[in-house]
Amino acid sequence: MTAENIIGKRIPSIDAQEKVTGRAVFGSDLVFPGMLYGSILRSRLAHARIVHIDIARAQRVPGVIDILTGADCPTERFGTFIFDESLLAREKVRFAGEEVALVVAIDRETAMEAVGLIEVKYEELLIVLNPEQAMLPGASLLHENHAQNIAYEVHLERGDVDAAFKSSYRIYEHEFATSMVHQSYLETTGAVADADSNGRITIWAGIQNPVGARWAYAQALGVTPDRIRIIQPYMGGGFGGKLEPKLPALCALAAFKLRRPVKIVQSRSEEFMAGSPRVPIKYRLKTGVSKEGRILAKEAYLIGDNGAYTRWASAILSTAAYRVDALYEIPNIRTTGYLVYTNKAPTSAFRGFGNGQTHFALESQIDMIAHDIGIDPAEIRTLNATRPGHTNVHGWFFRTAGLKECIQKATESSGWKEKLGQGRGKKGIGIGCCVHVSSNRAYKKEFDGAAAMVRLDESGIIEVYSGEADIGQGARTIFAQVAAEELGFPFEKVRIHAVDTSSVQFAWGTFGSRATYVGGNAVKKAAEDLRRKVLDYAGEKLNIDKSELNLRGSFIITKDGKQWGLAEIGFNYMCDHAGSYLTGFGHFIPDSAYPDENRYGNVSGAYPFGAHVAEVEVDTATGEIRVTNMVGVHDIGRTINPLLAEGQVEGGMAQGLGWALLENMVYDEQGRLKNPQFLDYQIPTMMDVPDSQVSFVETNEPSGPYGAKALGEPAIIPITPAIANAIYDAVGVRITDLPITPEKILRALKEKKGDKAKREEL
Amino acid sequence: MKSFSYLEPAALQEALELLKNNKGKIKVLAGGTDFLVQYKEGRYNPDMVMSLRGFSALQGITIGLAEIRVGAMTTIAQVEQSEVITRYLPALGLAAGMIGSVQVRNRATIGGNLCNAAPSADTAPILIAYGAKATIVGQTGARVIALENFFKGPGQTALLPDELLTEVTIPIPPGNSATSYLKKSRRQTMDIATVGVAVHVWVSPEINRIDNARIVLGAVGPYPFRARQAEGLLLHNLPGSELFKQAAQRAGEEARPINDVRASAWYRREVVQVLTEWALDDVFMERLGIKLRN
Amino acid sequence: MKLIELRVNEIGYQLWVWPHETLLTVLREKLGLTGAKEGCGVGECGACTVLIDNEPVNSCLMLAVEANGKAITTIEGLAQGESLHPVQEAFIEQGAVQCGFCTPGMVLTAKSLLDHYPEPTEEQIRKYMSGNLCRCTGYTKIVKGVAAAAQKLRGGK
């Protein structure tokens, strides 16, 4: 590999070899001397008062070391934004699957056996499973301090909505509903925690925000964040679900009490019962358009299902309420949203963070509008698309915006014009678009941005320190590319320090599509700093003006062609400075703003866009749907690594396909999850996902590292409505609630046929 | 999870003795792909588990003059890949290939698939359609029953606690007959049937009249069963689209589906009709090459 | 407990195991071969795939006692020293690896596929490997990786 121009190259993942050989050690693989195992007793009931927990029989099982209950947790509740959760239930359980007790034993089986012997006496309470019912007066309350079970609400108004509706050519009003879907990363959540004699806790866990999570974990444990060190092993996927999950803190609670290493790994069914699936949101969406199809006004009413605890869901509802308004230039907007507690698993972040839900609603409705007023669905999107240089009604500024180009490229490469409306009865084609953020200042009041260190050691090796986590998406590889590019250093020789909160700087972590944009920028700045320092030092040592020096391929090169190796520079510097390494520090602060009390303010430094086209075949006899082709085009500013970027989009589209067609967590009337296994909660297999074509639009975002914007989350968003729209194109039925099952299609087809027959009779 | 003692008899007779001496306490282990799932979920908690891997008497596919014998311990992968099956019982081979994954088919056995008695078991409807018989061996000897009488309910079979299913015997279908097994599930693969329909028809040479027909429905009742009224509609008639529609509709009426997380009873009934019609079309047009009347 | 003999990656072991222990547990916890992963524990995801007599099985759905006397290949036994198997090489080059948790099982199933079908069609690849779930890649690059490995194997590497 040449040292230069590594940006834009198809570089395989820096850690792929460790992974294909099975050498990569994941959190669930870790074993420590003297390690104990934890197993969790979970509530069978969805809502009940805990009258008594009898642990006597369980304690007698040989090998049981300790049994923890709510009494072992701090009385103060913890949370990300709303403090409503406890590591183990205190007084009440609020969903079936909630953690009630933790058995710690010498091995996993002993712990599991003892869990089965704990007897809990409950006093059952009325349950509420439907958020609309939960909001009614008199409904059973989950949390006494949240009247009508409302955890959070959003009210927004821009422009003159009523006047805009009055002047609209047509007004459309539809309802949409998204489902409760699980991230279903292949590695279930797990952790090992240990505590030393001074009460300093170390947690080894594959989580998305190792540094940032310490704040919530500290609160959950009733200690200060400095007491917690988190080390991130390889992790088997996150997709939002491993954003400060509860389990590592629970593990730490036991380790802290026992001062011994404790390991807990959730089973797949526990993962389903008590993970943090996507917030299901119901919509009433009213949109007014002009005769040409320009969107004049939009009014949205949202109800989000919070489940039993809030976690990140308040920020998700907020995102769902207004991020979509950046997709099209809509001057008049009114939005009301409620996040409502129900006796189900706490819902939280899943790739897209609420934005995907709302895109399903809006991108379905735009399609309906296009068909009704007789405009090509791609054209109505182009007509309304956010343009570069635009500032929208919420104060968001789009320095770059390649939505039109994405639509154009996606339609051209899929043969859109020839296929649209041609396959009625069986084949169909549909489009969906999206906008997202590259980090979001609204999530965290303190700051937005990222920091990094890049150091040159005595062997001439460059090592990058970033707290922004690689969760399988390839952040390590991107950071190594950025450092290599900036320093003109061979990629193969760049090392990425594993995230260890005791050696990296503060980092919010991997969510909000932050890693490449803010994390990459920070690495770039740190590398620039190191480069400057190396040249300064070399100039000084060689007594040459540093402007005559260049850094390339592990060497300082003078104007007259003399070379000095970085290994030598690193060694000399270290000796001259009593062990100090040449270290570059860098941080990046996006020019975004924390929104004001009316949610006005430019929340992100850069906005990525995308358009997906889906082709489907629908069997009108059974309602079965096959997605036969997917085309994904994204404006990510600049593609740092096409191999990895394509992989993000391919994976996102497959996940969006699952969301559209297959996946759904179903509860029975008692609030118990009916399908907590991959047998019944089905994610797509290789046979369900077609081959796909992915390409990029490069708008070269000036604020991004080498022009790059975000990609991780946008990758899942457009495909779900694109599939729904393709199904409509194929068979003329519109399903507005996810998932779109063969059964719903067949019912709709029969109803349509019945209607038609009825009309003909008349 | 409670452990169990593991028995690995070296001969069939020994296995039968163990069953007799420990009546009701033994869970018989074939491939283990269903057993271990249910054991881990706590649905089984046996004192003893008896593996049948220690002897070869129950393994393999043999062909006789008029029938094919499949030993109960023959793996699903072996059934799927067998040249004998592909040649004489092609629909059984295809049905076997629809079960689970390659990994599961390498371990799961035909005996296990039948004895687990899931209403959705993929090999059951097609074997019943082929007229398969189950050989059941106990201490006192062997008995042979029609496979359609083998199933008694979800997870329940005609096996007594001291008996083993040793093989299934399938008559080699005559040249004037054809079979088809169609399955619908939510995913393209790696899924259990939402509905499975097996069809087997025999026609008179030359005049193509339907002499005999079997329509077997899977996943729409407590166990796979024959839609006898639908079969009756076909009997002694000439194949035709209208006739097939009627038979399919009747099969839909005969189905006894439930609502579950996979599909509603309504949808299952609809799909029974569709698959029955398709399977009939398939056997006549594709397999027998007979043109349908309207 | 039962005494069993396993031949894992060409090394013979004699082990005492509980009758209810799965092969996956024994490989991971007794032999320290953590390349096989537990993704679901019930044979739905394929992350625990190992080869027994060169055929893929879910090690989470097999009792260790049932593997007595068998030759087992885990991901740790696939490369010859530092020289990777063509499937491993192709997976790296084609970007078929993201989080890597499904990768060991995916690679072993692919190896078995190519032993049976040296020139697989895309359909054959997808059907044979559908018991291995991946949530990161959308499978496109895995299918390409398998096809590229087939080519490497045919071309004598």
PDB file of N, CA, C and O in Angstrom, chain C residues 43-86:
ATOM      1  N   GLY C  43     -29.744 -23.187  17.611  1.00  0.00           N
ATOM      2  CA  GLY C  43     -29.580 -23.628  16.225  1.00  0.00           C
ATOM      3  C   GLY C  43     -30.205 -22.742  15.181  1.00  0.00           C
ATOM      4  O   GLY C  43     -30.434 -23.168  14.056  1.00  0.00           O
ATOM      5  N   GLU C  44     -30.486 -21.494  15.537  1.00  0.00           N
ATOM      6  CA  GLU C  44     -31.127 -20.599  14.570  1.00  0.00           C
ATOM      7  C   GLU C  44     -30.145 -19.648  13.889  1.00  0.00           C
ATOM      8  O   GLU C  44     -30.505 -18.994  12.923  1.00  0.00           O
ATOM      9  N   CYS C  45     -28.925 -19.501  14.427  1.00  0.00           N
ATOM     10  CA  CYS C  45     -28.065 -18.438  13.891  1.00  0.00           C
ATOM     11  C   CYS C  45     -26.775 -18.929  13.253  1.00  0.00           C
ATOM     12  O   CYS C  45     -26.165 -18.214  12.469  1.00  0.00           O
ATOM     13  N   GLY C  46     -26.321 -20.132  13.605  1.00  0.00           N
ATOM     14  CA  GLY C  46     -25.134 -20.684  12.947  1.00  0.00           C
ATOM     15  C   GLY C  46     -23.801 -20.146  13.445  1.00  0.00           C
ATOM     16  O   GLY C  46     -22.757 -20.542  12.937  1.00  0.00           O
ATOM     17  N   ALA C  47     -23.800 -19.263  14.448  1.00  0.00           N
ATOM     18  CA  ALA C  47     -22.531 -18.696  14.935  1.00  0.00           C
ATOM     19  C   ALA C  47     -21.666 -19.765  15.600  1.00  0.00           C
ATOM     20  O   ALA C  47     -20.456 -19.602  15.711  1.00  0.00           O
ATOM     21  N   CYS C  48     -22.284 -20.867  16.015  1.00  0.00           N
ATOM     22  CA  CYS C  48     -21.552 -21.927  16.718  1.00  0.00           C
ATOM     23  C   CYS C  48     -21.101 -23.026  15.761  1.00  0.00           C
ATOM     24  O   CYS C  48     -20.654 -24.078  16.209  1.00  0.00           O
ATOM     25  N   THR C  49     -21.224 -22.792  14.464  1.00  0.00           N
ATOM     26  CA  THR C  49     -20.925 -23.840  13.485  1.00  0.00           C
ATOM     27  C   THR C  49     -19.493 -24.353  13.605  1.00  0.00           C
ATOM     28  O   THR C  49     -18.547 -23.575  13.664  1.00  0.00           O
ATOM     29  N   VAL C  50     -19.357 -25.670  13.664  1.00  0.00           N
ATOM     30  CA  VAL C  50     -18.054 -26.325  13.533  1.00  0.00           C
ATOM     31  C   VAL C  50     -18.236 -27.445  12.506  1.00  0.00           C
ATOM     32  O   VAL C  50     -19.363 -27.793  12.146  1.00  0.00           O
ATOM     33  N   LEU C  51     -17.119 -27.977  12.038  1.00  0.00           N
ATOM     34  CA  LEU C  51     -17.222 -29.087  11.093  1.00  0.00           C
ATOM     35  C   LEU C  51     -16.957 -30.394  11.831  1.00  0.00           C
ATOM     36  O   LEU C  51     -15.988 -30.506  12.568  1.00  0.00           O
ATOM     37  N   ILE C  52     -17.861 -31.340  11.633  1.00  0.00           N
ATOM     38  CA  ILE C  52     -17.646 -32.680  12.170  1.00  0.00           C
ATOM     39  C   ILE C  52     -17.512 -33.601  10.975  1.00  0.00           C
ATOM     40  O   ILE C  52     -18.409 -33.655  10.136  1.00  0.00           O
ATOM     41  N   ASP C  53     -16.395 -34.299  10.916  1.00  0.00           N
ATOM     42  CA  ASP C  53     -16.077 -35.090   9.734  1.00  0.00           C
ATOM     43  C   ASP C  53     -16.333 -34.256   8.469  1.00  0.00           C
ATOM     44  O   ASP C  53     -16.948 -34.713   7.509  1.00  0.00           O
ATOM     45  N   ASN C  54     -15.913 -33.002   8.525  1.00  0.00           N
ATOM     46  CA  ASN C  54     -15.998 -32.052   7.414  1.00  0.00           C
ATOM     47  C   ASN C  54     -17.389 -31.538   7.067  1.00  0.00           C
ATOM     48  O   ASN C  54     -17.568 -30.868   6.062  1.00  0.00           O
ATOM     49  N   GLU C  55     -18.381 -31.883   7.866  1.00  0.00           N
ATOM     50  CA  GLU C  55     -19.729 -31.378   7.607  1.00  0.00           C
ATOM     51  C   GLU C  55     -20.128 -30.384   8.700  1.00  0.00           C
ATOM     52  O   GLU C  55     -19.878 -30.628   9.873  1.00  0.00           O
ATOM     53  N   PRO C  56     -20.759 -29.279   8.315  1.00  0.00           N
ATOM     54  CA  PRO C  56     -21.117 -28.279   9.326  1.00  0.00           C
ATOM     55  C   PRO C  56     -22.263 -28.731  10.223  1.00  0.00           C
ATOM     56  O   PRO C  56     -23.242 -29.302   9.744  1.00  0.00           O
ATOM     57  N   VAL C  57     -22.118 -28.482  11.505  1.00  0.00           N
ATOM     58  CA  VAL C  57     -23.210 -28.715  12.454  1.00  0.00           C
ATOM     59  C   VAL C  57     -23.245 -27.545  13.434  1.00  0.00           C
ATOM     60  O   VAL C  57     -22.258 -26.826  13.583  1.00  0.00           O
ATOM     61  N   ASN C  58     -24.395 -27.374  14.078  1.00  0.00           N
ATOM     62  CA  ASN C  58     -24.503 -26.387  15.149  1.00  0.00           C
ATOM     63  C   ASN C  58     -23.987 -27.040  16.428  1.00  0.00           C
ATOM     64  O   ASN C  58     -24.629 -27.949  16.951  1.00  0.00           O
ATOM     65  N   SER C  59     -22.854 -26.547  16.929  1.00  0.00           N
ATOM     66  CA  SER C  59     -22.306 -27.205  18.118  1.00  0.00           C
ATOM     67  C   SER C  59     -23.139 -26.923  19.360  1.00  0.00           C
ATOM     68  O   SER C  59     -22.996 -27.589  20.365  1.00  0.00           O
ATOM     69  N   CYS C  60     -24.052 -25.948  19.278  1.00  0.00           N
ATOM     70  CA  CYS C  60     -24.944 -25.685  20.421  1.00  0.00           C
ATOM     71  C   CYS C  60     -26.067 -26.703  20.484  1.00  0.00           C
ATOM     72  O   CYS C  60     -26.749 -26.813  21.477  1.00  0.00           O
ATOM     73  N   LEU C  61     -26.289 -27.436  19.393  1.00  0.00           N
ATOM     74  CA  LEU C  61     -27.376 -28.418  19.354  1.00  0.00           C
ATOM     75  C   LEU C  61     -26.828 -29.840  19.333  1.00  0.00           C
ATOM     76  O   LEU C  61     -27.466 -30.742  18.807  1.00  0.00           O
ATOM     77  N   MET C  62     -25.629 -29.998  19.858  1.00  0.00           N
ATOM     78  CA  MET C  62     -25.054 -31.338  19.872  1.00  0.00           C
ATOM     79  C   MET C  62     -24.455 -31.556  21.249  1.00  0.00           C
ATOM     80  O   MET C  62     -23.663 -30.741  21.730  1.00  0.00           O
ATOM     81  N   LEU C  63     -24.842 -32.661  21.876  1.00  0.00           N
ATOM     82  CA  LEU C  63     -24.233 -32.999  23.150  1.00  0.00           C
ATOM     83  C   LEU C  63     -22.780 -33.388  22.907  1.00  0.00           C
ATOM     84  O   LEU C  63     -22.464 -34.059  21.917  1.00  0.00           O
ATOM     85  N   ALA C  64     -21.915 -33.000  23.811  1.00  0.00           N
ATOM     86  CA  ALA C  64     -20.500 -33.350  23.663  1.00  0.00           C
ATOM     87  C   ALA C  64     -20.322 -34.868  23.623  1.00  0.00           C
ATOM     88  O   ALA C  64     -19.499 -35.379  22.867  1.00  0.00           O
ATOM     89  N   VAL C  65     -21.135 -35.570  24.414  1.00  0.00           N
ATOM     90  CA  VAL C  65     -21.021 -37.040  24.408  1.00  0.00           C
ATOM     91  C   VAL C  65     -21.341 -37.629  23.030  1.00  0.00           C
ATOM     92  O   VAL C  65     -20.840 -38.692  22.672  1.00  0.00           O
ATOM     93  N   GLU C  66     -22.175 -36.932  22.293  1.00  0.00           N
ATOM     94  CA  GLU C  66     -22.525 -37.412  20.952  1.00  0.00           C
ATOM     95  C   GLU C  66     -21.390 -37.184  19.959  1.00  0.00           C
ATOM     96  O   GLU C  66     -21.428 -37.685  18.840  1.00  0.00           O
ATOM     97  N   ALA C  67     -20.420 -36.363  20.347  1.00  0.00           N
ATOM     98  CA  ALA C  67     -19.286 -36.098  19.459  1.00  0.00           C
ATOM     99  C   ALA C  67     -18.127 -37.033  19.768  1.00  0.00           C
ATOM    100  O   ALA C  67     -17.069 -36.950  19.135  1.00  0.00           O
ATOM    101  N   ASN C  68     -18.339 -37.921  20.727  1.00  0.00           N
ATOM    102  CA  ASN C  68     -17.287 -38.869  21.112  1.00  0.00           C
ATOM    103  C   ASN C  68     -16.721 -39.592  19.886  1.00  0.00           C
ATOM    104  O   ASN C  68     -17.470 -40.143  19.089  1.00  0.00           O
ATOM    105  N   GLY C  69     -15.412 -39.534  19.749  1.00  0.00           N
ATOM    106  CA  GLY C  69     -14.753 -40.239  18.653  1.00  0.00           C
ATOM    107  C   GLY C  69     -14.741 -39.491  17.333  1.00  0.00           C
ATOM    108  O   GLY C  69     -14.271 -40.018  16.332  1.00  0.00           O
ATOM    109  N   LYS C  70     -15.255 -38.270  17.313  1.00  0.00           N
ATOM    110  CA  LYS C  70     -15.359 -37.544  16.044  1.00  0.00           C
ATOM    111  C   LYS C  70     -14.154 -36.632  15.818  1.00  0.00           C
ATOM    112  O   LYS C  70     -13.520 -36.179  16.759  1.00  0.00           O
ATOM    113  N   ALA C  71     -13.936 -36.328  14.539  1.00  0.00           N
ATOM    114  CA  ALA C  71     -12.918 -35.343  14.157  1.00  0.00           C
ATOM    115  C   ALA C  71     -13.623 -34.012  13.941  1.00  0.00           C
ATOM    116  O   ALA C  71     -14.568 -33.917  13.160  1.00  0.00           O
ATOM    117  N   ILE C  72     -13.173 -33.014  14.664  1.00  0.00           N
ATOM    118  CA  ILE C  72     -13.846 -31.709  14.660  1.00  0.00           C
ATOM    119  C   ILE C  72     -12.877 -30.644  14.165  1.00  0.00           C
ATOM    120  O   ILE C  72     -11.707 -30.627  14.545  1.00  0.00           O
ATOM    121  N   THR C  73     -13.379 -29.792  13.286  1.00  0.00           N
ATOM    122  CA  THR C  73     -12.581 -28.633  12.871  1.00  0.00           C
ATOM    123  C   THR C  73     -13.277 -27.380  13.356  1.00  0.00           C
ATOM    124  O   THR C  73     -14.455 -27.164  13.061  1.00  0.00           O
ATOM    125  N   THR C  74     -12.556 -26.559  14.097  1.00  0.00           N
ATOM    126  CA  THR C  74     -13.088 -25.256  14.486  1.00  0.00           C
ATOM    127  C   THR C  74     -12.332 -24.198  13.689  1.00  0.00           C
ATOM    128  O   THR C  74     -11.345 -24.501  13.018  1.00  0.00           O
ATOM    129  N   ILE C  75     -12.770 -22.971  13.815  1.00  0.00           N
ATOM    130  CA  ILE C  75     -12.147 -21.901  13.042  1.00  0.00           C
ATOM    131  C   ILE C  75     -10.647 -21.799  13.354  1.00  0.00           C
ATOM    132  O   ILE C  75      -9.843 -21.472  12.475  1.00  0.00           O
ATOM    133  N   GLU C  76     -10.285 -22.136  14.576  1.00  0.00           N
ATOM    134  CA  GLU C  76      -8.875 -22.039  14.957  1.00  0.00           C
ATOM    135  C   GLU C  76      -8.013 -23.026  14.176  1.00  0.00           C
ATOM    136  O   GLU C  76      -6.788 -22.861  14.101  1.00  0.00           O
ATOM    137  N   GLY C  77      -8.646 -24.057  13.604  1.00  0.00           N
ATOM    138  CA  GLY C  77      -7.880 -25.084  12.914  1.00  0.00           C
ATOM    139  C   GLY C  77      -7.877 -24.928  11.402  1.00  0.00           C
ATOM    140  O   GLY C  77      -7.374 -25.794  10.690  1.00  0.00           O
ATOM    141  N   LEU C  78      -8.423 -23.839  10.913  1.00  0.00           N
ATOM    142  CA  LEU C  78      -8.577 -23.739   9.462  1.00  0.00           C
ATOM    143  C   LEU C  78      -7.320 -23.231   8.763  1.00  0.00           C
ATOM    144  O   LEU C  78      -6.930 -23.740   7.712  1.00  0.00           O
ATOM    145  N   ALA C  79      -6.709 -22.219   9.325  1.00  0.00           N
ATOM    146  CA  ALA C  79      -5.482 -21.688   8.710  1.00  0.00           C
ATOM    147  C   ALA C  79      -4.330 -22.638   9.001  1.00  0.00           C
ATOM    148  O   ALA C  79      -4.309 -23.315  10.021  1.00  0.00           O
ATOM    149  N   GLN C  80      -3.396 -22.717   8.059  1.00  0.00           N
ATOM    150  CA  GLN C  80      -2.187 -23.507   8.299  1.00  0.00           C
ATOM    151  C   GLN C  80      -1.121 -22.538   8.796  1.00  0.00           C
ATOM    152  O   GLN C  80      -0.504 -21.838   8.011  1.00  0.00           O
ATOM    153  N   GLY C  81      -0.958 -22.482  10.077  1.00  0.00           N
ATOM    154  CA  GLY C  81      -0.046 -21.485  10.643  1.00  0.00           C
ATOM    155  C   GLY C  81      -0.540 -20.097  10.305  1.00  0.00           C
ATOM    156  O   GLY C  81      -1.700 -19.779  10.542  1.00  0.00           O
ATOM    157  N   GLU C  82       0.319 -19.283   9.717  1.00  0.00           N
ATOM    158  CA  GLU C  82      -0.093 -17.929   9.347  1.00  0.00           C
ATOM    159  C   GLU C  82      -0.678 -17.901   7.937  1.00  0.00           C
ATOM    160  O   GLU C  82      -1.082 -16.857   7.449  1.00  0.00           O
ATOM    161  N   SER C  83      -0.695 -19.062   7.282  1.00  0.00           N
ATOM    162  CA  SER C  83      -1.216 -19.087   5.926  1.00  0.00           C
ATOM    163  C   SER C  83      -2.719 -19.359   5.968  1.00  0.00           C
ATOM    164  O   SER C  83      -3.161 -20.439   6.367  1.00  0.00           O
ATOM    165  N   LEU C  84      -3.483 -18.367   5.570  1.00  0.00           N
ATOM    166  CA  LEU C  84      -4.931 -18.450   5.699  1.00  0.00           C
ATOM    167  C   LEU C  84      -5.545 -19.366   4.648  1.00  0.00           C
ATOM    168  O   LEU C  84      -5.001 -19.543   3.563  1.00  0.00           O
ATOM    169  N   HIS C  85      -6.692 -19.926   4.995  1.00  0.00           N
ATOM    170  CA  HIS C  85      -7.483 -20.674   4.026  1.00  0.00           C
ATOM    171  C   HIS C  85      -8.029 -19.671   2.999  1.00  0.00           C
ATOM    172  O   HIS C  85      -8.333 -18.525   3.348  1.00  0.00           O
ATOM    173  N   PRO C  86      -8.172 -20.092   1.739  1.00  0.00           N
ATOM    174  CA  PRO C  86      -8.683 -19.167   0.717  1.00  0.00           C
ATOM    175  C   PRO C  86     -10.011 -18.495   1.093  1.00  0.00           C
ATOM    176  O   PRO C  86     -10.251 -17.350   0.716  1.00  0.00           O
TER     177      PRO C  86
END
